[in-house]
Structures are given as structure tokens and as C-alpha cells.
Short mmCIF file of C-alpha atoms in Angstrom, two decimals:
data_model
loop_
_atom_site.label_atom_id
_atom_site.label_comp_id
_atom_site.label_asym_id
_atom_site.label_seq_id
_atom_site.Cartn_x
_atom_site.Cartn_y
_atom_site.Cartn_z
CA MET A 173 -21.35 -18.33 -8.82
CA ALA A 174 -21.90 -17.09 -5.25
CA ARG A 175 -19.91 -14.27 -3.65
CA ASP A 176 -19.45 -12.95 -0.14
CA PRO A 177 -21.43 -9.65 -0.07
CA ARG A 178 -19.51 -8.46 3.01
CA ARG A 179 -16.20 -8.35 1.16
CA VAL A 180 -15.05 -6.42 -1.87
CA HIS A 181 -14.99 -8.67 -4.94
CA TRP A 182 -11.91 -8.89 -7.16
CA MET A 183 -13.84 -7.41 -10.07
CA GLU A 184 -14.65 -4.37 -7.94
CA LEU A 185 -10.92 -3.92 -7.33
CA PHE A 186 -10.31 -4.26 -11.06
CA PHE A 187 -12.96 -1.60 -11.71
CA GLY A 188 -11.21 0.74 -9.27
CA LEU A 189 -8.07 0.79 -11.43
CA VAL A 190 -9.71 3.13 -13.91
CA PHE A 191 -10.00 5.78 -11.21
CA VAL A 192 -6.23 5.70 -10.76
CA ALA A 193 -6.07 6.90 -14.37
CA PHE A 194 -8.85 9.41 -13.80
CA VAL A 195 -7.17 11.01 -10.78
CA GLY A 196 -3.89 11.12 -12.71
CA GLN A 197 -5.53 12.83 -15.66
CA LEU A 198 -7.04 15.54 -13.47
CA ALA A 199 -3.90 15.88 -11.34
CA ARG A 200 -1.85 17.11 -14.27
CA GLY A 201 -4.00 20.21 -14.40
CA LEU A 202 -2.73 21.18 -10.91
CA HIS A 203 0.98 20.85 -11.63
CA GLY A 204 3.01 24.04 -11.70
CA ASP A 205 1.20 27.09 -10.35
CA PRO A 206 -2.53 26.32 -10.45
CA GLY A 207 -5.04 29.12 -10.03
CA TRP A 208 -8.67 29.16 -9.03
CA ALA A 209 -9.72 28.06 -12.52
CA GLU A 210 -7.52 24.95 -12.30
CA PHE A 211 -8.69 24.14 -8.76
CA GLY A 212 -12.31 24.63 -9.81
CA THR A 213 -11.89 22.42 -12.88
CA PHE A 214 -10.33 19.68 -10.75
CA VAL A 215 -13.21 19.67 -8.24
CA LEU A 216 -15.97 20.04 -10.85
CA LEU A 217 -14.69 17.13 -12.93
CA PHE A 218 -13.69 14.97 -9.98
CA PHE A 219 -17.17 15.05 -8.48
CA PRO A 220 -18.91 13.31 -11.45
CA ALA A 221 -16.24 10.60 -11.25
CA TRP A 222 -16.67 10.28 -7.49
CA TRP A 223 -20.44 10.26 -7.83
CA ALA A 224 -20.33 7.53 -10.47
CA TRP A 225 -18.03 5.50 -8.22
CA VAL A 226 -20.22 5.81 -5.10
CA ASN A 227 -23.30 4.90 -7.13
CA ILE A 228 -21.63 1.73 -8.39
CA VAL A 229 -20.44 0.90 -4.86
CA SER A 230 -23.89 1.58 -3.40
CA VAL A 231 -25.84 -0.64 -5.76
CA VAL A 232 -23.34 -3.49 -5.37
CA ASN A 233 -23.50 -3.05 -1.60
CA LEU A 234 -27.30 -3.29 -1.65
CA LEU A 235 -27.34 -6.31 -3.99
CA PRO A 236 -26.09 -9.20 -1.83
CA GLY A 237 -27.72 -11.70 -4.19
CA LEU A 238 -25.86 -10.45 -7.27
CA SER A 239 -23.79 -13.33 -8.63
CA SER A 240 -20.06 -13.08 -9.17
CA ARG A 241 -20.55 -13.42 -12.95
CA ALA A 242 -23.22 -10.70 -13.15
CA LEU A 243 -21.10 -8.43 -10.96
CA GLY A 244 -18.12 -8.98 -13.25
CA ILE A 245 -20.08 -8.06 -16.37
CA ALA A 246 -21.43 -4.90 -14.71
CA MET A 247 -17.96 -3.89 -13.50
CA LEU A 248 -16.42 -4.34 -16.95
CA ALA A 249 -19.17 -2.28 -18.58
CA ALA A 250 -18.81 0.49 -15.98
CA MET A 251 -15.04 0.31 -16.31
CA ALA A 252 -15.22 0.85 -20.07
CA ALA A 253 -17.44 3.91 -19.61
CA ALA A 254 -15.26 5.30 -16.81
CA SER A 255 -12.17 4.83 -19.01
CA VAL A 256 -13.71 7.09 -21.62
CA MET A 257 -14.49 9.60 -18.87
CA ALA A 258 -10.84 9.53 -17.79
CA ALA A 259 -9.54 9.91 -21.33
CA ALA A 260 -11.90 12.83 -22.00
CA ALA A 261 -11.32 14.57 -18.65
CA PRO A 262 -8.43 16.88 -19.71
CA GLY A 263 -10.64 18.31 -22.46
CA ALA A 264 -14.03 17.89 -20.79
CA PHE A 265 -14.54 21.65 -20.80
CA GLY A 266 -13.46 21.81 -24.42
CA GLU A 267 -13.38 19.62 -27.50
CA ARG A 268 -13.89 16.36 -25.57
CA ALA A 269 -17.08 17.44 -23.79
CA TRP A 270 -19.17 15.18 -26.02
CA ALA A 271 -17.15 12.10 -25.00
CA PHE A 272 -17.35 13.02 -21.32
CA SER A 273 -21.12 13.33 -21.71
CA LEU A 274 -21.56 10.00 -23.49
CA ALA A 275 -19.41 8.19 -20.93
CA ASN A 276 -21.52 9.53 -18.07
CA ALA A 277 -24.68 8.50 -19.92
CA ALA A 278 -23.27 4.98 -20.35
CA ILE A 279 -22.43 4.66 -16.66
CA ARG A 280 -26.00 5.61 -15.77
CA LEU A 281 -27.35 2.95 -18.12
CA VAL A 282 -25.26 0.35 -16.28
CA LEU A 283 -26.60 1.69 -12.98
CA LEU A 284 -30.16 1.67 -14.34
CA ILE A 285 -29.92 -2.04 -15.12
CA LEU A 286 -28.43 -2.84 -11.72
CA TRP A 287 -30.98 -0.79 -9.78
CA LEU A 288 -33.87 -2.33 -11.74
CA TYR A 289 -32.49 -5.76 -10.88
CA GLN A 290 -32.27 -4.73 -7.20
CA HIS A 291 -35.84 -3.39 -7.32
CA ARG A 292 -37.21 -6.56 -8.92
CA GLU A 293 -35.65 -8.62 -6.14
CA ASN A 294 -37.09 -6.49 -3.34
CA SER A 295 -40.28 -4.73 -4.44
CA SER A 296 -43.36 -5.13 -6.63
CA GLU A 297 -44.02 -1.39 -6.96
CA THR A 298 -43.44 0.59 -10.14
CA PRO A 299 -39.77 1.66 -10.12
CA TRP A 300 -40.48 5.25 -11.16
CA ARG A 301 -37.76 6.65 -8.90
CA ILE A 302 -35.14 4.45 -10.55
CA TRP A 303 -36.26 5.48 -14.03
CA ILE A 304 -35.93 9.14 -13.08
CA TYR A 305 -32.73 8.72 -11.08
CA ASN A 306 -30.73 6.85 -13.72
CA GLY A 307 -32.89 6.78 -16.83
CA GLY A 308 -33.79 10.47 -16.77
CA THR A 309 -30.28 11.61 -15.94
CA ALA A 310 -28.83 9.31 -18.61
CA VAL A 311 -31.01 11.15 -21.12
CA LEU A 312 -29.71 14.52 -19.87
CA TRP A 313 -26.11 13.40 -20.29
CA LEU A 314 -26.89 11.92 -23.70
CA ILE A 315 -28.56 15.09 -24.98
CA SER A 316 -25.72 17.24 -23.67
CA ALA A 317 -23.28 15.41 -25.97
CA SER A 318 -24.76 17.20 -28.99
CA LEU A 319 -25.09 20.66 -27.44
CA PRO A 320 -22.66 23.59 -27.12
CA LEU A 321 -20.52 23.45 -24.02
CA HIS A 322 -22.20 26.36 -22.22
CA ILE A 323 -25.54 24.54 -22.47
CA ALA A 324 -24.10 21.07 -21.92
CA VAL A 325 -22.61 21.99 -18.52
CA ILE A 326 -26.05 23.18 -17.39
CA LEU A 327 -27.46 19.74 -18.20
CA TRP A 328 -24.51 18.10 -16.42
CA ALA A 329 -25.26 20.14 -13.30
CA ALA A 330 -28.98 19.40 -13.57
CA ALA A 331 -28.32 15.65 -13.78
CA ILE A 332 -26.08 15.73 -10.71
CA VAL A 333 -28.55 17.88 -8.74
CA VAL A 334 -31.41 15.50 -9.57
CA GLU A 335 -29.40 12.49 -8.39
CA VAL A 336 -28.06 14.10 -5.21
CA GLY A 337 -31.51 15.47 -4.36
CA MET A 338 -33.23 12.14 -4.93
CA VAL A 339 -30.66 10.31 -2.79
CA ALA A 340 -31.22 12.77 0.07
CA VAL A 341 -35.02 12.52 -0.19
CA SER A 342 -34.99 8.72 -0.50
CA ALA A 343 -32.78 8.37 2.58
CA ARG A 344 -35.34 10.36 4.54
CA LEU A 345 -38.58 8.89 3.15
CA TRP A 346 -37.66 5.31 2.18
CA PRO A 347 -34.52 4.34 4.13
CA ASP A 348 -35.59 0.70 4.35
CA ARG A 349 -35.31 0.42 0.56
CA GLY A 350 -31.84 1.84 0.30
CA ILE A 351 -29.32 3.33 2.70
CA GLY A 352 -30.87 1.60 5.71
CA GLY A 353 -29.75 -1.77 4.37
CA ILE A 354 -26.13 -0.79 3.82
CA ASN A 355 -23.51 -3.47 4.46
CA ILE A 356 -21.08 -1.79 6.86
CA GLU A 357 -18.08 -4.05 6.17
CA HIS A 358 -18.32 -3.63 2.41
CA ALA A 359 -18.85 0.15 2.59
CA SER A 360 -15.90 0.83 4.88
CA GLU A 361 -13.61 -1.43 2.87
CA ARG A 362 -14.57 0.26 -0.41
CA LEU A 363 -13.90 3.73 0.97
CA GLY A 364 -10.49 2.61 2.19
CA LEU A 365 -9.67 1.26 -1.25
CA PHE A 366 -10.56 4.57 -2.88
CA VAL A 367 -8.20 6.38 -0.50
CA ILE A 368 -5.52 3.90 -1.56
CA ILE A 369 -6.18 4.86 -5.19
CA VAL A 370 -5.75 8.58 -4.44
CA LEU A 371 -2.64 8.16 -2.31
CA GLY A 372 -1.25 5.72 -4.86
CA GLU A 373 -1.49 8.40 -7.53
CA SER A 374 0.53 10.72 -5.28
CA ILE A 375 3.22 8.04 -4.88
CA PHE A 376 3.29 7.60 -8.66
CA THR A 377 3.75 11.37 -9.11
CA ILE A 378 6.63 11.42 -6.61
CA VAL A 379 8.44 8.52 -8.29
CA THR A 380 7.94 9.96 -11.78
CA GLU A 381 9.11 13.47 -10.86
CA VAL A 382 12.19 12.19 -8.98
CA SER A 383 13.04 9.94 -11.92
CA ASN A 384 12.84 12.91 -14.30
CA ASP A 385 15.01 15.15 -12.09
CA TRP A 386 17.42 12.66 -10.59
CA GLY A 387 19.71 14.22 -8.00
CA PRO A 388 20.21 14.89 -4.27
CA GLY A 389 17.69 17.76 -4.13
CA ALA A 390 15.01 15.80 -5.93
CA GLY A 391 15.70 12.81 -3.68
CA LEU A 392 15.33 14.96 -0.57
CA VAL A 393 12.00 16.41 -1.66
CA GLY A 394 10.80 13.02 -2.90
CA GLY A 395 11.65 11.47 0.47
CA LEU A 396 9.82 14.21 2.36
CA GLY A 397 6.85 13.86 0.02
CA PHE A 398 6.80 10.13 0.62
CA LEU A 399 6.69 10.76 4.36
CA VAL A 400 3.71 13.09 3.93
CA VAL A 401 1.81 10.44 1.95
CA ALA A 402 2.87 7.70 4.37
CA LEU A 403 1.65 9.67 7.38
CA LEU A 404 -1.67 10.46 5.71
CA GLY A 405 -2.05 6.77 4.94
CA TRP A 406 -1.10 5.88 8.53
CA ALA A 407 -3.70 8.28 9.89
CA PHE A 408 -6.46 6.91 7.71
CA PHE A 409 -5.72 3.20 7.81
CA GLN A 410 -4.59 2.94 11.43
CA TYR A 411 -7.30 5.17 12.91
CA GLY A 412 -9.85 6.03 10.25
CA THR A 413 -10.97 2.64 8.95
CA GLY A 414 -11.84 1.33 12.40
CA THR A 415 -13.65 4.57 13.17
CA ILE A 416 -15.66 4.25 9.94
CA ALA A 417 -16.93 0.75 10.70
CA ALA A 418 -17.76 1.50 14.35
CA GLY A 419 -19.29 4.87 13.48
CA LEU A 420 -21.51 3.48 10.74
CA GLU A 421 -22.70 0.76 13.08
CA ARG A 422 -23.69 3.39 15.66
CA LEU A 423 -25.51 5.45 13.04
CA GLN A 424 -27.29 2.36 11.74
CA ALA A 425 -28.27 1.27 15.27
CA ARG A 426 -30.03 4.57 15.94
CA SER A 427 -31.47 4.78 12.41
CA ASP A 428 -29.55 7.96 11.62
CA PHE A 429 -29.80 7.48 7.86
CA ALA A 430 -28.87 11.09 7.12
CA GLY A 431 -25.62 10.51 9.00
CA ILE A 432 -24.88 7.36 7.02
CA LEU A 433 -25.51 9.24 3.80
CA GLN A 434 -23.30 12.16 4.78
CA THR A 435 -20.38 10.00 5.92
CA THR A 436 -20.39 7.54 3.02
CA LEU A 437 -21.32 9.66 0.00
CA PHE A 438 -20.56 13.34 0.60
CA MET A 439 -17.93 13.95 3.28
CA PRO A 440 -15.50 11.34 1.90
CA PHE A 441 -15.40 13.32 -1.35
CA LEU A 442 -13.77 16.20 0.50
CA LEU A 443 -11.49 13.77 2.32
CA VAL A 444 -10.13 12.21 -0.88
CA VAL A 445 -9.76 15.63 -2.53
CA GLY A 446 -7.65 16.68 0.44
CA ALA A 447 -5.72 13.41 0.55
CA GLY A 448 -4.83 13.66 -3.12
CA GLY A 449 -4.36 17.39 -3.18
CA GLY A 450 -4.54 17.16 -6.95
CA GLY A 451 -1.80 14.59 -7.34
CA GLY A 452 1.10 16.57 -5.95
CA GLY A 453 -0.48 18.77 -3.32
CA GLY A 454 -1.87 17.49 -0.04
CA GLY A 455 -0.94 13.95 -1.03
CA GLY A 456 2.70 14.64 -1.84
CA PRO A 457 5.27 17.26 -2.85
CA PRO A 458 4.07 19.88 -5.33
CA PRO A 459 5.82 18.99 -8.62
CA PRO A 460 7.68 22.36 -8.79
CA ALA A 461 9.45 21.48 -5.52
CA ILE A 462 11.26 18.48 -7.00
CA PRO A 463 13.28 20.14 -9.79
CA ALA A 464 13.78 23.28 -7.65
CA PRO A 465 13.85 22.10 -4.01
CA PHE A 466 15.55 25.21 -2.64
CA GLU A 467 13.32 27.79 -4.31
CA HIS A 468 10.03 29.20 -3.07
CA LEU A 469 6.89 27.41 -4.14
CA PRO A 470 4.41 29.11 -6.46
CA LEU A 471 1.30 30.30 -4.61
CA GLY A 472 -0.89 27.67 -6.29
CA SER A 473 1.40 24.87 -5.13
CA GLY A 474 1.40 26.23 -1.59
CA ILE A 475 -2.39 26.31 -1.60
CA SER A 476 -2.49 22.76 -2.93
CA LEU A 477 -0.17 21.50 -0.17
CA GLY A 478 -1.50 23.40 2.83
CA GLY A 479 -5.11 23.41 1.69
CA GLY A 480 -5.02 19.70 0.91
CA LEU A 481 -3.71 18.82 4.36
CA ALA A 482 -6.19 21.15 6.06
CA LEU A 483 -9.10 19.68 4.10
CA PHE A 484 -8.05 16.11 4.87
CA TYR A 485 -7.87 16.64 8.64
CA ALA A 486 -10.90 18.94 8.81
CA CYS A 487 -13.00 16.32 7.03
CA ASN A 488 -11.69 13.58 9.33
CA ALA A 489 -12.64 15.72 12.32
CA ILE A 490 -16.17 16.38 11.04
CA VAL A 491 -16.73 12.71 10.28
CA SER A 492 -15.44 11.73 13.73
CA LEU A 493 -17.87 14.15 15.38
CA ARG A 494 -20.69 12.88 13.19
CA TYR A 495 -19.92 9.35 14.35
CA GLY A 496 -20.42 10.45 17.93
CA GLN A 497 -16.89 11.06 19.17
CA PRO A 498 -16.78 13.82 21.84
CA LEU A 499 -15.39 17.28 21.09
CA ARG A 500 -12.72 16.86 23.78
CA ALA A 501 -11.31 13.88 21.89
CA VAL A 502 -11.35 15.48 18.42
CA LEU A 503 -10.51 19.17 18.84
CA PRO A 504 -7.04 18.74 20.45
CA TRP A 505 -5.66 17.17 17.26
CA ALA A 506 -7.98 18.67 14.66
CA VAL A 507 -7.73 22.41 15.41
CA PRO A 508 -3.93 22.77 15.58
CA THR A 509 -3.42 20.51 12.57
CA VAL A 510 -5.86 22.40 10.38
CA VAL A 511 -4.57 25.82 11.50
CA ILE A 512 -0.91 24.92 10.97
CA ALA A 513 -1.69 23.35 7.59
CA ILE A 514 -3.34 26.58 6.45
CA LEU A 515 -0.34 28.57 7.74
CA LEU A 516 1.87 26.52 5.42
CA ILE A 517 0.34 28.47 2.52
CA PRO A 518 1.92 31.86 3.38
CA VAL A 519 5.04 30.14 4.73
CA SER A 520 5.55 28.46 1.33
CA ALA A 521 6.05 31.90 -0.22
CA ALA A 522 8.85 32.75 2.21
CA VAL A 523 10.94 29.56 2.57
CA PRO A 524 12.24 26.94 0.10
CA GLY A 525 9.95 24.12 -1.00
CA ALA A 526 12.04 21.49 0.78
CA ALA A 527 11.67 23.40 4.07
CA VAL A 528 7.88 23.64 3.63
CA LEU A 529 7.65 19.90 3.13
CA ALA A 530 9.87 19.32 6.17
CA LEU A 531 7.49 21.47 8.23
CA ALA A 532 4.54 19.46 6.89
CA VAL A 533 6.26 16.23 7.92
CA ILE A 534 6.90 17.61 11.42
CA VAL A 535 3.25 18.62 11.81
CA LEU A 536 2.01 15.20 10.71
CA LEU A 537 4.51 13.42 12.96
CA LEU A 538 3.36 15.47 15.95
CA VAL A 539 -0.34 14.82 15.37
CA THR A 540 0.39 11.11 14.80
CA ALA A 541 2.38 10.94 18.03
CA TYR A 542 -0.42 12.70 19.92
CA VAL A 543 -3.08 10.29 18.64
CA GLU A 544 -0.87 7.28 19.40
CA ILE A 545 -0.28 8.49 22.97
CA GLN A 546 -4.00 9.09 23.52
CA ARG A 547 -4.86 5.64 22.19
CA ARG A 548 -2.33 4.00 24.48
CA ARG A 549 -3.69 5.90 27.48
CA ARG A 550 -7.21 4.70 26.74
CA LYS A 551 -5.99 1.12 26.53
CA THR A 552 -3.95 1.30 29.75
CA PRO A 553 -6.04 0.30 32.81
CA THR A 554 -5.93 2.76 35.66
CA GLY A 555 -5.43 1.62 39.18
#
């Protein structure tokens, strides 16, 4: 059965559902008053999930001849492995490390099969890079399942370093066999869908917390949190998605494969971490603010909120510059937004949680209004 390689297939959307669960599992670790250990755990466990997702997206993107049926089988197999990853995530640095390891090994076996299929369709050379990239790293993850945690995490890191390093080297030495053939429409659409997943988890957290603490205060904070998520979504889907497609086309036209790699695989990781803010930070109200809207936020929640917003807009600014937008167009909205978002962290220790969220909404409304005005000015012909 044929499929349109420029569009995201329904089975890819189905596969993405498991990452809603994954983000939710990790987000619970940031509820309350998270410290550096909780933030570090969130990032360290989220990256393997992100990396597995971008690898699946990349191979599907570069396999236009993959049939709908074969794609569906691959997505279901990857989804099963990613589901185990999500279930094991809360205890990945504990008693569930073995399951987290096996799930990652399984995902790499799925990728190995897909990449070998892609290689067979496009090259007659020995696919040694594929065997190292997915086969070798699958072995590292598999071995780590039977080792003590302090050794297993070293193998996890080694596997990720091997893959990231090989992607960077391949993009420089053999771009025509990989990143150079990226389908722009598919790539930009898939990134947008992942942002939907992250923001959707924030909406779920808001609804759940308001339902558990039903009352005027909870409703106020929930409404403000919804506005924060809505404005982040507006910024990304009204401005960002068009910028992604046009920017990738410019990078592809001038053969800037390093730029394509940076803006499709690495920078978006920081963007989605900021957008989600750990499921109750940058992507919505910190959970402590809902049951106690008129009390000060814990420091960890303030960092999650202000840091998440700052990371989201800083990453958007860097990507915009990488796509070739001039400094004079980016800095006027990026610098004040990032600075004010960071200032929300100390402010959160001095004013009630509801007031902090109201300030966040005001900041996002102002930057949205500024961008809208600038866009209208560019569209208005001058006499």
C-alpha cells in the first residue's frame, strides 16, 4: 500500500501517543519542589526518549518507498518498546534500570532493520556504519540490563555518545546518504506534533490538578496556566512552524547540513524541554500553585516556570538566527522575554503563585502582541 512520504502517516501519529505517557511519567518527578537531582533526572531520561523518537522520525523521513503496511509494523514494534521505556522511567535509576535498558535495545533493533532496508534501497556498499550505529549500541543497551546501575549508566552514556557522534560525522562526510535528503514537509510536521504532545501533557496536568482541588482559587490558577500553554502554542504554531519549513529549505538550498542537523535533532530537544517545563513548569502552572494559589511557590517550582519559559524562547531565538533571520528581527522579542522569564524565579519567592502566573501571562501577551504588530507591518505595503 503506497503512502505520501511528505505527510505524517496515521501510524506515526499512533506511535507518538506513547510519548504522551513518557512525558507524563517523567513530569511527576518535577511536581512539588524539585531540586537539581530531579531536574537532572528529567533531562537525562528525557533525552534517550527524544533521541529514540528523532531516530524513528529520521529513518521514516528518509524512506519514501516504505509501504504503509511496513511502516505500520515498524511503528507498532517501536511503540511497544517505547511503552516499556515509559513504564520503567520512574525507576530507571533504580530497580527498573534493566527494563529501561532492554526497551532501548529493542528500539535500536527496530531502527537497525529500518536503516538496513534504507541502505539496501540506496547503496551497494557494506553497511558497517549502520551495524555500529544501531547494532553496536543495541548490544551496549542489552549488556547494561544485567549490570549494576553505576556501570549500566556508563554504557547508556557510551551508546548515546556513539550515536550522536556518528550522526554529526555522517552529516559532514556523507550528507547525500542521510540528512541531505531530508523531506522538509515531513520533518517540520513531525516536530510540530511532538510539541503538541508536550503541551498536551501540560493541559492534562492542569485539568487533573484543578479537578482534584476544585474551587475558585484552583480555577483561577488553572485558567492562568491554560493561557500560558495557549500562548506558547500560539507562538510555536502561528510563527514557528512556518519558520521551520522556510528555514530548513534555506539551509538545504545552501547545503548547510550541520544547520539542518542542529535545528531538527538537537535544538528542538531544548525547545520541548522548555515548552513542557516538566509537566507543570514552563508549560503550565506548577502543581503546588493550584491547591495553594495565594502562597509563595517553592523555589523548584519557580525555576521550573521561569526557566522553562526562558529556555523555550531562547531556543526559538537561536533557531531563528540559525535559519538566517537578522539579529534586528530576533533580539527585540527574544532578549526581554528571556530576561523577564528568568526574573520570574526570584519573584516567585516573594509573591503568591497566582500572581506569578499572571505576570507570566502578561509577558507572553506582550511578546505575542509585539510579534503580531511586526508581522502586520511587514505585510503592509509602504507608499
